mmCIF file of C-alpha atoms in Angstrom:
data_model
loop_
_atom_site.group_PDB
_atom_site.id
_atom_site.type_symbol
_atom_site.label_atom_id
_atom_site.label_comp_id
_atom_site.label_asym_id
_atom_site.label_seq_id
_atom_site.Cartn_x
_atom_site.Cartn_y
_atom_site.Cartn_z
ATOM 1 C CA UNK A 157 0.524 4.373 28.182
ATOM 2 C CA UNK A 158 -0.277 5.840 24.616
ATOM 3 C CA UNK A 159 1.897 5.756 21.960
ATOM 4 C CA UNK A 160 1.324 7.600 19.127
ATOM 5 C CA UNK A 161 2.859 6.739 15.522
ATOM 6 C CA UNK A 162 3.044 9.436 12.781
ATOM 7 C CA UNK A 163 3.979 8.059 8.975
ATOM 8 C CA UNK A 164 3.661 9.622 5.610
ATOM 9 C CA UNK A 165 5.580 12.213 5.529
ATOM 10 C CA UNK A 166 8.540 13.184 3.220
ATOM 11 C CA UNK A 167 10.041 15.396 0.140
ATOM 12 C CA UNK A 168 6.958 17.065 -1.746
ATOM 13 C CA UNK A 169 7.166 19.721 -4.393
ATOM 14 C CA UNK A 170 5.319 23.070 -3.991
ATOM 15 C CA UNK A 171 1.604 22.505 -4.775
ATOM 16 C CA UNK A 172 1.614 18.884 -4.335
ATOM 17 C CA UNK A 173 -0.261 16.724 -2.067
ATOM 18 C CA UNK A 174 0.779 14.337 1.357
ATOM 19 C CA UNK A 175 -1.181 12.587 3.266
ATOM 20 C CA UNK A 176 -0.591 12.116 6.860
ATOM 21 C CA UNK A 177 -1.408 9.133 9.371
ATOM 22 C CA UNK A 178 -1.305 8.993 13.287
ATOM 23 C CA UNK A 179 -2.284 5.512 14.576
ATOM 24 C CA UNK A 180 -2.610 5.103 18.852
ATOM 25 C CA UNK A 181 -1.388 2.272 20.203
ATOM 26 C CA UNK A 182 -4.469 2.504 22.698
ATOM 27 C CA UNK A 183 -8.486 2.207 22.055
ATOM 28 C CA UNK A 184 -9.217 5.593 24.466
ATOM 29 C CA UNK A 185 -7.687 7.311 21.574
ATOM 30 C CA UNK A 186 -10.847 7.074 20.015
ATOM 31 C CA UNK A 187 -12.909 8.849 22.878
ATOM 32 C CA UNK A 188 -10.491 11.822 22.874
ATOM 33 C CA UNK A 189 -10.233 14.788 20.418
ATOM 34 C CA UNK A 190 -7.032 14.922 18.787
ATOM 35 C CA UNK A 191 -5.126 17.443 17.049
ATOM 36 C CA UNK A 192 -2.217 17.441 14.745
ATOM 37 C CA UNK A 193 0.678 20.195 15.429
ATOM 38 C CA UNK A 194 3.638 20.942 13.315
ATOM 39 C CA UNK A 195 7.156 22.864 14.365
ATOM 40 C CA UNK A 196 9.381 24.252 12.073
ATOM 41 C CA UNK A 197 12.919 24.285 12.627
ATOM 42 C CA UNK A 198 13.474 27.343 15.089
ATOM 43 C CA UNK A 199 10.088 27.840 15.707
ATOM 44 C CA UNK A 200 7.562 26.913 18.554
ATOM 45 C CA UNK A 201 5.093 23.684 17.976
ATOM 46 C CA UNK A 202 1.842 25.013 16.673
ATOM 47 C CA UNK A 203 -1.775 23.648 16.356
ATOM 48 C CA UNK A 204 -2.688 22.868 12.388
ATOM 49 C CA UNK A 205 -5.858 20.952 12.978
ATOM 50 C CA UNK A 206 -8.140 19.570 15.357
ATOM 51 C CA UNK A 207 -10.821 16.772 15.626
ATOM 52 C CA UNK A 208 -13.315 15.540 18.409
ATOM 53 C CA UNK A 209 -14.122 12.109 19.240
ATOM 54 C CA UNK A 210 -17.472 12.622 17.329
ATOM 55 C CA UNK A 211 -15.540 14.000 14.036
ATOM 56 C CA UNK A 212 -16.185 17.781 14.156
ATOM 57 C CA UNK A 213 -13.236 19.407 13.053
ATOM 58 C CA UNK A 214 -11.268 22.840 13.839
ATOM 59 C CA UNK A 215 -8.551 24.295 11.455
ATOM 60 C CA UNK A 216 -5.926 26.994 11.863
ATOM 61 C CA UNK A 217 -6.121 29.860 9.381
ATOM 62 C CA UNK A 218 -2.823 27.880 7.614
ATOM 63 C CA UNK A 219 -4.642 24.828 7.323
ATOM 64 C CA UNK A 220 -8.090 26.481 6.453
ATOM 65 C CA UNK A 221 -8.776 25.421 2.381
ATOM 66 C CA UNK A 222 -5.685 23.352 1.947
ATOM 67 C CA UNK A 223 -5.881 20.638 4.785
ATOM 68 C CA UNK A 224 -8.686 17.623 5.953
ATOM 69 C CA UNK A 225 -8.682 15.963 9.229
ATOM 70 C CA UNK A 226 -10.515 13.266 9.997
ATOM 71 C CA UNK A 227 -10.190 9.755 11.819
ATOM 72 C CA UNK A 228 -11.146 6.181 11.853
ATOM 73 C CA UNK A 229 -11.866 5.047 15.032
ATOM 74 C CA UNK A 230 -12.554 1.421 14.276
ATOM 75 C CA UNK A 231 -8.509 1.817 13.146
ATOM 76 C CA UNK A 232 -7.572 4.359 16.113
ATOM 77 C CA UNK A 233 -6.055 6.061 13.377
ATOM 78 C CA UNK A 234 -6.062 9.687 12.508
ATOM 79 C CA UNK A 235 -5.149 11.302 9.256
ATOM 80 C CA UNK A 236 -4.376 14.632 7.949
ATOM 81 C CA UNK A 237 -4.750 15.220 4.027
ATOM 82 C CA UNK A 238 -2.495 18.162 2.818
ATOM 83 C CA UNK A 239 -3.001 19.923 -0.511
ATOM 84 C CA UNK A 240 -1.298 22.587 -1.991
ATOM 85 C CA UNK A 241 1.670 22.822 -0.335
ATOM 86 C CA UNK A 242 3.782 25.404 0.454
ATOM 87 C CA UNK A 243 7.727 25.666 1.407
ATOM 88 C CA UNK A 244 6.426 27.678 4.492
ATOM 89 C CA UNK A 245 4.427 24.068 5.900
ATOM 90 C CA UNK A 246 7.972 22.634 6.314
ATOM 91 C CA UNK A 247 8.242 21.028 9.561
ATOM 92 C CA UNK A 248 7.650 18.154 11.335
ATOM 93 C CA UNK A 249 4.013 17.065 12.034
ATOM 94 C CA UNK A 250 2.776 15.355 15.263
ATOM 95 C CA UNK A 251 -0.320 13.971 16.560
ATOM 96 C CA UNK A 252 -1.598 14.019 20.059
ATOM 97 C CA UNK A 253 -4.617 14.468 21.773
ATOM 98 C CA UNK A 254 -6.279 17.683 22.177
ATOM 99 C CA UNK A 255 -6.454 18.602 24.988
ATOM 100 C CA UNK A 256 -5.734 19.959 28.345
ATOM 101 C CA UNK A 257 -3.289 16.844 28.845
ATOM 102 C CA UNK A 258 -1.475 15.179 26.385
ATOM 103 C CA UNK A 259 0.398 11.790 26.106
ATOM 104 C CA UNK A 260 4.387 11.350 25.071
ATOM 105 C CA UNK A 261 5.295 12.830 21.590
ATOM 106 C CA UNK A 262 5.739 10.692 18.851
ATOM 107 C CA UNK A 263 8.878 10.914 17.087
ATOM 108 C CA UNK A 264 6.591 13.257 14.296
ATOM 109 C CA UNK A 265 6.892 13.053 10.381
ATOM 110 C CA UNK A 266 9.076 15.095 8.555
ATOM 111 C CA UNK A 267 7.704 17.207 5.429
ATOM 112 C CA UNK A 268 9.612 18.920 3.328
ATOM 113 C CA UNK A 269 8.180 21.058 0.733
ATOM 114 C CA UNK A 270 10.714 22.406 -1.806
ATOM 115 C CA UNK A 271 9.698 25.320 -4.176
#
């Protein structure tokens, strides 16, 4: 069974920067597309970005301009670079794959964006 990991989050100020990492405990993880997703607190888990095995990537119109996916498979690791934060991309980010199924949620990283 997959497990997924997701680190670097935490307390950012408007307009700053975070840098996100998702690391599978299992080598398919780097045959499978993944995406990362985000809820907010009262809110329904959405899609923020999405990657394929091959590295072709996919962005939500919130990510579009302000956020870079990408992955090293060699680490099973994938990362998500934020910029330009906003108080609105509160939430807590998760990884999974992308997909039809998915594996068990990771416990998720918080970020907090304060204006």
């Amino acid at each position: 069974q997959v497990q997924l990991v997701e680190s670097g989050g935490g307390l950012v100020q408007a307009g700053g920067s975070r840098r996100l990492s998702c690391v599978a405990s299992g080598t398919i993880f780097r045959f499978l597309p993944v995406g990362w997703y985000r809820q907010a607190p009262g809110k329904q888990r959405e899609l923020v970005a999405s990657i394929t095995s091959g590295g072709r990537t996919n962005y939500a119109d919130l990510a579009k301009g302000r956020f870079t996916i990408s992955r090293d498979n060699a680490k099973n690791t994938v990362y998500l670079q934020m910029n330009s934060l906003k108080p609105d991309d509160t939430a807590v980010y998760y990884c999974n794959r992308f997909d039809t199924t998915v594996f068990p949620w990771g416990q998720g990283t918080q970020v907090t964006v304060s204006s």
